[in-house]
Amino acid sequence: MASHKTHYEDCDVLVVGGGMAGTGATFEARHWGRDMKIICVEKANIDRSGAVAQGLYAINCYMGMQWGENQPEDHVRYARNDLMGMVREDLGYDMARHVDSAVHMFDEWGLPMMKNEKTGRYLREGKWQIMIHGESYKPIVAEAAKKSADKIYNRIMITHLLMDEAQENRIGGAVGFNMRTGDFHVFRAKTVIVAAGGASHIFKPRAVGEGMGRTWYAPWSNGSAYALPIAVGAKMTQMENRIVLCRFKDGYGPVGAYFLHLKTYTQNANGENYEKKWYEQTKELVGEYIDHHPTPTCLRNHAFIQETIAGGGPIHMVTTEAFQDPHLETVGWENFLGMTVGQAVVWASQNIDPKYTNPELTTSEPYVMGSHATCSGAWVSGPEDLSPPEYFWGYNRMLTVDGLFGAGDTVGGSAHKFSSGSFTEGRLAAKAAVKYIQDQKAEGIKVTDKQCDDFKEAIFKPLETYTVAQNEITGGTVSPSYISPIQGLQRLQRIMDEYVGGIATNYMTNGNMLKRGLELLAWLEEDLEKVGAEDLHQLMRAWELKHRALTSQCVTEHTMFREETRWPGYYYRGDHMKLDDDNWHCLTVSRRDPKTGKFSLEKVPVYHIVDENEKKKAS
Ligand SMILES: Cc1cc2nc3c(=O)[nH]c(=O)nc-3n(C[C@H](O)[C@H](O)[C@H](O)COP(=O)(O)OP(=O)(O)OC[C@H]3O[C@@H](n4cnc5c(N)ncnc54)[C@H](O)[C@@H]3O)c2cc1C
């Protein structure tokens, strides 16, 4: 290992991932921890990293409390409804009550916000969304983080968390490698905030071969947010709650502005409103949830999927009416320029002008993320003023490992945070992390050189494996002694796709398929000990794959545990096709034992705090 130089850095707050949550955390840590040493480590370059790298056209979470537009309670009700009842309301409320102040800072920092000419307020796209010229959204929040941190490390992938050897179940920092220099980096830290984004590419994507990488969710989001905590035994929640998106076909262009602002609508190939057709069938599965307003996202997907299976596809977005209005036509195109230029290119290549041709829609492969319209992620403590005892253990957004915090996609149970809510949650986590240090909870942490050296050996092993095994390569890439990251990735994606409810089975799975999936994932894990990397970029791919594989195990275990179909349209348990509120109106929580690698799962009550408080006030 002598060829990989080791760098040591000691700090108070270590932020892993400089996306929306990570920049929020880095900024806020400085506010509360004036004299503290704050480090942010990012796999890419924080100016253009994470899901917001290319920009956004709307901030999807803004209450507008200054104008009485919405209150945090409204947002809790909205998220609870969309997630078929399964959310952590304490976390959602906490985010919602603070999110407006984060958006106001973005405005101050120069993010161009669209304004309603009549009212002077931010221009609404929908009840929760406000419109921005957001191409530079990410560089703007990155600047705030850069000015706040002692140091930002770009191009370092964190592969493992360090544990304190003096006190059980306490964090000690993190390690990783620089993808440009190949150097090994040890960050010994009093607290770690994991903000490393969700997981794309764990299920086989629709775009394969020449189109591989063209997914809805950023291909570089590889589940580190989950794998890092899972590996050290932190509890996770709702990992079965993957997300499937209805998007414009092939380019995955967003549909929000089209539905909400342009008032476009969908129809099947015969020009019919197919959603109505599936009402009775959906009611059979989920009961009165289908009558909720707005219709939960998964149930709209369900109608789409059923209609397609029944032969009613392709499904189209009716754009030809709205696009006759020159203003709406401009908005429709600009929507892509700000965040998904590729969709415009796809339409050009397919000779589609939405003014004259209704473009096709599709449902995506599933993704795992905790900040969008689903809530997979870590089981964290809530705020002390809101959380019931089962949801509270001292510090807001602290995981079940002491000193380890999370924000954004990392945190489970709190959907619909989006970009602004993730930034806000980063701020909340950082404030609590600073307090944890000020409360002397991080004294006497011991991280030995041996712990670091062992990780160093493990991290660079794929390079060694390749160096030795390359002599046996035949036929270009085939070797009996190692597998490449792309081979491993494709194997993982097929397992997840075919056994855990991907597109191959129209999102269908069952107990037997999941059991088989878990067996295949265990063998993959064994084989990943032999993953080879020919250069530093492939070394990153190897570690991304390992993080994806561990995340996938957790997703599969959770899907196996929840014996009902809670979110038809996201996935189906064929052996338990109905929503079962009697037995499963609860959150699922898992823990992987770091020593044995075995998962254990439990049900945890879901508390409907907002309505309970209202009921109490009324009585
Ligand atoms: C396609 C898409 C469209 C969206 N559209 C909107 C929208 O219109 N409006 C809106 O408000 N929100 C939108 N969102 C949601 C928003 O982008 C996310 O909620 C938000 O980015 C989540 O923040 P995060 O910090 O958790 O993750 P990210 O912002 O993705 O940041 C994660 C960061 O961690 C880094 N990282 C990952 N692994 C490691 C590692 N091992 N070591 C070091 N660094 C690592 C990544 O490089 C990245 O910078 C959209 C999301 C997606 C995927």
XYZ file of C-alpha atoms and ligand atoms in Angstrom:
672
model
C 0.000 0.000 0.000
C 3.027 2.221 0.082
C 2.136 3.815 -3.247
C -0.999 5.414 -1.809
C -0.032 8.326 0.371
C -2.115 8.761 3.557
C -3.459 12.160 4.669
C -4.925 12.747 8.116
C -7.416 15.463 8.953
C -8.950 16.000 12.413
C -12.154 17.982 12.632
C -15.283 18.669 14.616
C -17.983 18.369 11.966
C -17.424 16.225 8.896
C -20.029 16.539 6.152
C -20.032 13.638 3.692
C -21.484 14.774 0.365
C -21.777 18.386 -0.772
C -25.176 18.262 -2.481
C -28.220 20.177 -1.272
C -28.238 18.721 2.245
C -24.444 18.820 2.547
C -24.163 22.476 1.554
C -26.967 23.339 4.000
C -25.175 21.429 6.751
C -21.794 23.014 6.051
C -23.294 26.510 6.020
C -25.247 26.056 9.246
C -22.437 24.290 11.115
C -20.400 27.483 10.833
C -23.282 29.594 12.188
C -23.499 27.589 15.430
C -19.921 26.377 15.618
C -17.946 29.577 15.046
C -14.661 28.146 16.320
C -15.170 24.618 15.142
C -13.328 22.895 12.360
C -15.802 22.062 9.608
C -14.880 19.878 6.650
C -17.019 18.868 3.679
C -15.950 15.948 1.490
C -17.490 15.549 -1.945
C -17.122 12.772 -4.505
C -17.414 15.177 -7.452
C -17.008 18.957 -7.297
C -19.567 20.742 -5.129
C -20.093 23.454 -7.745
C -21.901 20.913 -9.916
C -22.625 17.839 -7.856
C -25.635 15.838 -6.759
C -29.154 15.669 -8.117
C -29.274 19.445 -8.640
C -26.021 19.556 -10.639
C -27.693 20.563 -13.879
C -30.109 22.994 -12.241
C -33.816 23.018 -11.477
C -36.790 24.973 -12.756
C -38.817 24.869 -9.564
C -38.207 24.758 -5.835
C -40.672 22.059 -4.916
C -41.046 22.781 -1.223
C -41.963 26.307 -0.119
C -44.732 27.008 2.366
C -45.190 30.748 1.755
C -46.004 31.307 5.421
C -45.272 35.054 5.138
C -48.318 35.339 2.858
C -50.427 32.748 4.670
C -50.275 30.449 1.648
C -49.569 27.205 3.559
C -48.705 26.126 7.072
C -46.409 23.243 8.110
C -49.482 21.224 9.162
C -50.766 21.415 5.585
C -47.524 19.995 4.285
C -47.594 17.141 6.783
C -51.117 16.251 5.651
C -50.022 16.436 2.034
C -46.972 14.187 2.481
C -48.915 11.750 4.656
C -51.623 11.469 2.027
C -49.154 10.978 -0.807
C -47.271 8.263 1.074
C -50.459 6.332 1.950
C -50.143 7.307 5.611
C -46.543 6.233 6.176
C -44.459 9.246 7.203
C -42.600 10.560 10.229
C -44.743 13.609 10.883
C -42.345 15.039 13.453
C -39.577 15.215 10.842
C -41.861 16.537 8.119
C -43.274 19.267 10.355
C -39.812 20.261 11.550
C -38.549 20.638 7.991
C -41.664 22.499 6.841
C -41.559 25.066 9.640
C -37.996 26.041 8.673
C -37.937 25.639 4.898
C -39.123 29.134 3.975
C -36.136 30.755 5.661
C -33.775 28.638 3.553
C -35.543 29.706 0.362
C -35.335 33.349 1.405
C -31.570 32.932 1.727
C -31.358 31.477 -1.792
C -33.163 34.623 -2.969
C -30.696 36.843 -1.078
C -27.754 34.898 -2.500
C -28.840 35.714 -6.041
C -30.946 32.788 -7.210
C -33.284 34.251 -9.847
C -36.808 33.694 -8.518
C -39.816 34.160 -10.776
C -42.366 36.592 -9.396
C -46.099 36.831 -9.839
C -46.534 40.173 -11.617
C -49.854 40.893 -9.931
C -49.064 39.961 -6.335
C -45.275 40.358 -6.220
C -45.062 36.977 -4.497
C -42.961 34.063 -5.725
C -44.630 32.598 -8.791
C -46.395 29.392 -7.897
C -46.211 26.377 -10.170
C -48.403 24.392 -7.796
C -49.469 24.461 -4.172
C -45.938 23.710 -2.946
C -43.720 24.618 -5.897
C -42.297 28.010 -6.830
C -40.613 28.699 -10.136
C -36.982 29.735 -10.535
C -34.465 30.312 -13.290
C -32.429 27.634 -11.624
C -29.549 26.713 -13.880
C -27.119 28.146 -11.296
C -28.931 26.855 -8.196
C -26.141 24.452 -7.261
C -23.144 26.829 -7.685
C -25.036 29.376 -5.552
C -25.534 27.069 -2.569
C -22.021 25.669 -3.075
C -20.594 29.162 -2.636
C -22.283 29.453 0.763
C -20.735 26.151 1.794
C -17.291 27.102 0.483
C -17.350 30.326 2.479
C -18.376 28.426 5.620
C -16.092 25.376 5.621
C -12.517 25.250 6.821
C -11.916 23.092 3.808
C -13.906 21.466 1.019
C -12.345 18.325 -0.390
C -13.545 17.619 -3.913
C -13.015 14.328 -5.774
C -12.831 12.219 -2.635
C -15.188 9.301 -2.349
C -15.964 8.276 1.210
C -16.099 4.488 1.346
C -16.364 3.701 5.075
C -17.265 5.335 8.359
C -14.791 5.073 11.234
C -16.050 3.922 14.631
C -14.820 5.041 18.026
C -12.866 2.249 19.719
C -13.255 3.728 23.210
C -17.043 3.811 23.400
C -19.366 1.405 21.695
C -21.709 2.616 18.952
C -20.084 6.040 18.602
C -18.798 7.548 15.381
C -15.124 8.370 14.858
C -14.936 9.809 11.326
C -14.688 8.487 7.789
C -12.160 7.335 5.199
C -11.991 7.488 1.442
C -9.721 7.985 -1.529
C -8.987 10.773 -3.973
C -10.062 9.742 -7.417
C -7.455 11.915 -9.138
C -4.354 11.259 -7.026
C -5.136 7.841 -5.575
C -4.256 9.124 -2.109
C -5.898 7.690 0.990
C -7.723 10.168 3.255
C -8.525 9.704 6.928
C -10.966 12.168 8.494
C -11.084 11.753 12.269
C -14.214 13.614 13.330
C -16.274 14.254 16.430
C -19.481 14.164 14.393
C -20.286 13.019 10.876
C -23.256 14.233 8.832
C -23.993 11.845 5.986
C -25.576 13.716 3.071
C -24.473 11.512 0.194
C -27.689 11.336 -1.858
C -29.937 8.406 -2.789
C -29.543 5.414 -5.096
C -30.027 5.203 -8.837
C -29.056 2.212 -10.983
C -29.770 -0.465 -8.416
C -32.677 -1.650 -10.584
C -32.053 -2.298 -14.273
C -32.851 0.929 -16.121
C -35.031 1.118 -19.211
C -32.082 2.681 -21.043
C -29.425 0.012 -21.566
C -26.632 -0.456 -24.105
C -25.854 2.789 -25.873
C -28.307 4.698 -23.665
C -27.011 3.386 -20.368
C -26.666 6.159 -17.855
C -29.730 7.980 -19.158
C -31.904 7.527 -16.124
C -34.248 9.917 -14.359
C -32.085 10.058 -11.255
C -28.458 11.101 -11.506
C -26.312 8.036 -12.321
C -23.686 9.142 -9.834
C -26.091 8.796 -6.890
C -24.966 5.381 -5.776
C -26.554 4.823 -2.387
C -23.598 5.835 -0.207
C -26.134 7.667 1.959
C -27.525 4.258 2.905
C -24.554 1.911 2.624
C -22.337 3.983 4.934
C -24.784 3.919 7.888
C -26.003 0.362 7.187
C -22.418 -0.918 7.342
C -21.920 0.441 10.868
C -25.220 -0.940 12.169
C -27.392 2.175 12.030
C -31.119 1.491 11.831
C -32.940 2.163 8.575
C -36.605 2.740 7.834
C -39.067 2.342 4.930
C -36.376 1.020 2.589
C -39.089 -0.878 0.690
C -40.643 2.454 -0.293
C -38.806 2.882 -3.618
C -40.028 5.470 -6.137
C -41.230 5.026 -9.720
C -41.676 8.170 -11.786
C -44.046 8.981 -14.615
C -41.905 10.984 -17.037
C -41.544 11.883 -20.708
C -40.254 8.818 -22.481
C -36.527 8.313 -23.172
C -35.359 11.717 -21.896
C -37.042 11.464 -18.458
C -38.056 15.110 -18.787
C -40.046 16.308 -15.762
C -43.823 16.550 -15.962
C -44.531 18.770 -12.927
C -44.576 22.113 -14.758
C -46.630 20.538 -17.551
C -49.325 19.214 -15.233
C -49.361 22.115 -12.804
C -48.545 25.226 -14.806
C -49.422 24.300 -18.393
C -52.476 22.294 -17.236
C -51.710 19.496 -19.674
C -53.264 16.060 -19.046
C -52.725 12.433 -20.014
C -54.657 10.020 -22.188
C -54.255 6.539 -23.609
C -53.620 5.695 -27.256
C -57.352 5.951 -27.995
C -57.568 9.431 -26.537
C -59.398 8.237 -23.398
C -59.020 9.307 -19.770
C -57.727 5.930 -18.611
C -57.382 6.861 -14.913
C -61.151 6.695 -14.420
C -61.218 3.191 -15.898
C -59.090 1.823 -13.064
C -60.956 3.471 -10.187
C -62.992 0.433 -9.052
C -60.063 -1.969 -9.393
C -57.816 0.356 -7.363
C -60.505 0.760 -4.711
C -60.515 -3.032 -4.327
C -56.793 -2.880 -3.517
C -56.481 0.215 -1.333
C -60.010 1.123 -0.234
C -60.783 4.769 0.461
C -57.209 5.948 -0.217
C -58.190 6.213 -3.906
C -60.728 8.900 -2.967
C -58.108 11.117 -1.346
C -57.300 14.435 -2.914
C -54.794 14.847 -4.460
C -54.616 11.257 -5.688
C -51.446 9.716 -4.203
C -48.635 9.561 -6.779
C -48.327 5.778 -6.587
C -52.017 5.312 -7.397
C -51.746 7.454 -10.508
C -48.787 5.297 -11.541
C -50.937 2.246 -10.843
C -53.570 3.340 -13.375
C -50.801 4.036 -15.919
C -49.201 0.620 -15.415
C -52.518 -1.267 -15.518
C -53.616 0.541 -18.646
C -50.341 -0.313 -20.355
C -50.544 -3.978 -19.314
C -54.130 -4.063 -20.625
C -52.893 -2.862 -24.026
C -54.040 0.744 -23.863
C -50.596 2.256 -24.405
C -48.722 4.250 -25.339
C -49.845 6.861 -22.853
C -49.472 10.448 -24.046
C -49.282 13.862 -22.447
C -51.689 16.184 -24.275
C -49.498 19.184 -25.034
C -51.002 20.254 -28.339
C -53.682 22.387 -26.648
C -51.494 24.267 -24.137
C -48.704 24.854 -26.659
C -51.001 26.961 -28.847
C -50.485 29.688 -26.221
C -47.057 31.212 -27.034
C -46.342 31.957 -23.362
C -47.060 28.387 -22.270
C -45.076 27.058 -25.215
C -42.068 29.063 -24.033
C -42.498 27.851 -20.459
C -42.730 24.251 -21.702
C -39.393 24.457 -23.500
C -37.629 26.552 -20.868
C -38.600 23.965 -18.289
C -36.177 21.586 -19.965
C -33.442 24.154 -20.555
C -33.183 24.739 -16.808
C -32.791 21.091 -15.860
C -33.200 18.397 -18.537
C -31.870 19.662 -21.855
C -31.680 16.038 -22.996
C -35.475 15.801 -23.303
C -35.536 18.556 -25.924
C -32.778 16.736 -27.806
C -34.724 13.458 -27.680
C -37.822 15.167 -29.071
C -35.783 16.787 -31.828
C -34.288 13.415 -32.718
C -37.753 11.829 -32.829
C -39.280 14.703 -34.788
C -41.664 15.608 -31.963
C -42.846 19.193 -31.678
C -45.203 19.166 -28.676
C -47.247 21.914 -30.332
C -48.385 19.411 -32.940
C -47.616 15.969 -31.475
C -48.537 14.697 -28.017
C -45.320 13.199 -26.558
C -45.212 9.751 -25.002
C -44.847 9.129 -21.270
C -43.362 6.175 -19.436
C -42.913 4.876 -15.918
C -39.309 4.719 -14.797
C -37.304 1.960 -13.172
C -37.433 2.224 -9.351
C -35.065 4.442 -7.361
C -34.343 4.637 -3.657
C -34.269 8.099 -2.129
C -35.535 9.816 0.966
C -36.202 13.364 -0.155
C -38.517 13.056 -3.164
C -42.005 11.472 -3.229
C -40.824 8.504 -1.129
C -39.070 8.166 2.150
C -36.440 5.427 2.314
C -33.547 6.130 4.624
C -32.042 6.217 8.043
C -34.048 6.025 11.253
C -33.257 9.287 13.019
C -34.160 11.129 16.179
C -36.671 13.935 15.698
C -36.791 17.370 17.365
C -37.381 17.387 21.110
C -40.489 19.584 21.039
C -42.408 17.417 18.586
C -41.272 13.821 18.681
C -42.904 11.071 20.723
C -40.447 9.115 22.941
C -39.983 6.343 20.371
C -38.801 8.925 17.847
C -36.479 10.883 20.096
C -33.043 10.100 21.526
C -31.371 13.397 22.212
C -30.260 15.115 19.031
C -32.301 16.083 16.008
C -31.463 14.002 12.895
C -29.007 11.803 14.788
C -29.027 8.206 13.621
C -28.974 5.285 16.034
C -25.168 5.551 16.081
C -24.004 8.300 18.461
C -22.549 11.332 16.712
C -23.713 10.171 13.274
C -26.247 12.529 11.690
C -28.092 12.549 8.387
C -29.959 14.893 6.062
C -31.711 14.939 2.685
C -31.960 11.608 0.908
C -30.166 9.972 3.836
C -33.052 10.493 6.244
C -36.051 8.174 6.034
C -39.692 8.733 6.835
C -39.809 12.338 5.641
C -40.801 12.567 2.002
C -41.390 15.669 -0.117
C -38.427 17.628 1.196
C -36.976 18.140 -2.271
C -34.067 20.547 -2.833
C -35.071 23.252 -0.351
C -36.192 20.798 2.326
C -32.964 18.806 1.997
C -30.894 21.965 2.412
C -33.061 22.831 5.431
C -32.625 19.381 6.926
C -28.854 19.751 6.499
C -29.085 22.929 8.553
C -31.109 21.181 11.272
C -28.663 18.278 11.423
C -25.652 20.611 11.643
C -27.161 22.646 14.456
C -27.748 19.442 16.431
C -24.274 18.094 15.627
C -22.654 21.254 16.985
C -24.743 20.984 20.139
C -23.690 17.348 20.528
C -20.060 18.483 20.548
C -20.762 21.429 22.866
C -22.496 19.014 25.261
C -19.158 17.136 25.515
C -20.631 14.008 23.964
C -17.685 13.547 21.648
C -14.890 13.495 24.231
C -12.216 10.800 24.214
C -12.893 9.303 20.783
C -10.224 6.769 19.869
C -9.521 5.726 16.304
C -6.445 3.525 15.982
C -4.105 3.398 13.017
C -5.012 -0.252 12.666
C -8.664 0.586 11.943
C -7.542 3.038 9.259
C -4.898 0.727 7.785
C -7.391 -2.126 7.483
C -9.726 0.126 5.537
C -6.858 1.310 3.378
C -6.079 -2.246 2.394
C -9.741 -2.977 1.629
C -10.227 0.207 -0.387
C -7.358 -0.368 -2.800
C -7.823 -4.135 -3.068
C -9.710 -3.937 -6.420
C -6.577 -2.355 -7.972
C -4.450 -5.217 -6.633
C -6.988 -7.769 -7.842
C -6.862 -6.353 -11.338
C -3.067 -6.068 -11.390
C -2.708 -9.748 -10.587
C -5.624 -11.054 -12.667
C -5.137 -9.011 -15.827
C -2.656 -11.527 -17.167
C -5.486 -14.043 -17.474
C -7.781 -11.775 -19.506
C -9.113 -13.298 -22.695
C -11.490 -11.846 -25.280
C -10.909 -8.242 -24.219
C -12.588 -8.138 -20.799
C -13.179 -11.742 -19.744
C -11.136 -12.971 -16.815
C -11.577 -16.056 -14.657
C -10.202 -14.290 -11.581
C -12.086 -11.018 -11.263
C -15.275 -9.256 -12.275
C -15.322 -5.698 -13.511
C -17.560 -3.053 -11.909
C -19.833 -2.913 -14.963
C -20.303 -6.688 -14.945
C -21.146 -6.595 -11.262
C -23.516 -3.668 -11.756
C -25.422 -5.395 -14.524
C -25.723 -8.520 -12.429
C -27.048 -6.505 -9.490
C -29.547 -4.696 -11.696
C -30.921 -7.934 -13.113
C -31.375 -9.447 -9.666
C -33.233 -6.384 -8.440
C -35.209 -6.025 -11.657
C -36.357 -9.612 -11.927
C -36.834 -10.523 -8.259
C -37.469 -7.315 -6.314
C -40.094 -5.591 -8.458
C -38.467 -3.816 -11.397
C -39.680 -3.149 -14.911
C -39.141 -6.757 -16.098
C -42.101 -7.914 -13.977
C -44.168 -4.706 -14.152
C -43.018 -3.964 -10.576
C -44.364 -7.308 -9.290
C -42.654 -9.431 -6.664
C -43.595 -11.898 -3.892
C -42.085 -13.692 -0.899
C -40.545 -16.477 -2.977
C -39.016 -14.121 -5.495
C -37.599 -11.956 -2.724
C -36.133 -14.983 -0.975
C -34.402 -15.988 -4.190
C -33.300 -12.398 -4.723
C -31.668 -12.368 -1.305
C -29.778 -15.592 -2.090
C -28.496 -14.139 -5.346
C -27.516 -10.897 -3.629
C -25.543 -12.866 -1.025
C -23.579 -14.620 -3.789
C -23.001 -11.326 -5.517
C -21.627 -9.947 -2.251
C -19.226 -12.883 -2.098
C -18.093 -12.302 -5.682
C -17.633 -8.583 -5.109
C -14.620 -9.515 -3.006
C -13.105 -10.223 -6.438
C -14.079 -6.976 -8.133
C -11.147 -5.583 -10.114
C -10.328 -1.994 -11.027
C -7.902 -1.082 -13.769
C -7.612 2.587 -12.760
C -8.825 5.065 -10.153
C -12.054 5.766 -12.008
C -12.864 2.073 -12.017
C -11.949 1.961 -8.325
C -14.685 4.519 -7.742
C -17.054 2.382 -9.824
C -16.115 -0.645 -7.705
C -16.986 1.158 -4.470
C -20.141 2.641 -5.927
C -21.168 -0.901 -6.803
C -20.440 -2.205 -3.320
C -22.552 0.591 -1.829
C -25.370 -0.142 -4.291
C -25.239 -3.860 -3.462
C -25.499 -3.275 0.293
C -28.354 -0.810 -0.216
C -30.105 -3.402 -2.399
C -29.872 -6.041 0.305
C -31.578 -3.680 2.717
C -34.295 -2.792 0.175
C -34.974 -6.484 -0.463
C -35.124 -7.350 3.246
C -37.623 -4.543 3.844
C -39.746 -5.529 0.833
C -39.842 -9.073 2.175
C -40.818 -7.899 5.663
C -43.816 -5.723 4.689
C -46.439 -8.300 3.770
C -48.856 -6.043 1.940
C -48.994 -3.834 -1.137
C -48.963 -0.408 0.483
C -48.001 1.578 -2.638
C -49.417 -0.048 -5.789
C -47.712 1.705 -8.690
C -44.374 1.694 -6.863
C -44.322 -2.104 -6.398
C -46.652 -5.028 -5.824
C -46.416 -7.987 -3.454
C -48.312 -10.525 -5.576
C -48.845 -12.725 -2.513
C -50.317 -9.790 -0.542
C -51.950 -7.628 -3.173
C -54.047 -5.493 -0.843
C -53.184 -2.617 1.440
C -53.576 -3.968 4.968
C -54.073 -1.187 7.506
C -54.956 -3.645 10.285
C -51.504 -5.220 10.269
C -49.249 -2.810 8.424
C -50.231 0.723 9.378
C -46.716 1.064 10.762
C -43.173 1.965 9.832
C -40.613 -0.752 9.129
C -37.211 -0.469 10.781
C -34.169 -2.653 10.097
C -30.688 -3.112 11.496
C -27.840 -5.018 9.937
C -25.463 -6.533 12.448
C -22.015 -5.350 11.291
C -20.379 -8.522 12.655
C -22.672 -11.129 11.074
C -24.157 -9.174 8.165
C -27.626 -10.391 9.182
C -30.605 -8.036 9.071
C -33.286 -7.909 11.757
C -36.568 -6.091 11.198
C -39.298 -4.655 13.392
C -42.546 -2.725 13.144
C -42.596 0.736 14.742
C -45.812 2.708 15.289
C -46.592 5.544 12.931
C -47.876 8.500 14.960
C -50.220 10.936 13.272
C -49.103 13.911 15.300
C -50.800 16.720 13.387
C -54.293 15.281 13.565
C -53.793 14.062 17.121
C -52.905 17.565 18.266
C -55.930 18.963 16.506
C -58.203 16.350 18.019
C -56.852 17.203 21.479
C -57.361 20.938 20.901
C -60.950 20.320 19.806
C -61.856 18.155 22.829
C -34.215 14.061 -11.459
C -34.555 14.854 -10.253
C -35.315 16.000 -10.377
C -35.601 16.772 -9.270
N -36.328 17.905 -9.443
C -36.534 18.730 -8.387
C -37.201 19.965 -8.573
O -37.649 20.296 -9.674
N -37.317 20.783 -7.495
C -36.842 20.454 -6.264
O -36.963 21.254 -5.334
N -36.213 19.267 -6.061
C -36.045 18.409 -7.086
N -35.407 17.209 -6.899
C -35.035 16.808 -5.541
C -33.667 17.316 -5.097
O -32.770 17.296 -6.146
C -33.198 16.436 -3.938
O -34.211 16.420 -2.972
C -31.914 16.926 -3.281
O -30.901 17.097 -4.231
C -31.459 15.933 -2.212
O -30.349 16.460 -1.571
P -29.162 15.519 -1.015
O -28.106 16.412 -0.510
O -29.725 14.476 -0.138
O -28.633 14.761 -2.320
P -27.794 15.391 -3.520
O -28.168 16.801 -3.736
O -27.939 14.452 -4.660
O -26.292 15.387 -2.993
C -25.585 14.224 -2.658
C -24.097 14.548 -2.770
O -23.312 13.516 -2.189
C -22.188 13.263 -3.021
N -21.745 11.894 -2.736
C -22.403 10.753 -3.027
N -21.716 9.697 -2.556
C -20.599 10.179 -1.954
C -19.512 9.565 -1.285
N -19.450 8.254 -1.130
N -18.521 10.362 -0.815
C -18.585 11.711 -0.968
N -19.614 12.337 -1.595
C -20.615 11.579 -2.073
C -22.728 13.470 -4.417
O -21.711 13.672 -5.351
C -23.634 14.672 -4.211
O -22.960 15.882 -4.370
C -35.135 16.392 -7.992
C -34.378 15.228 -7.854
C -34.100 14.462 -8.965
C -33.287 13.211 -8.799
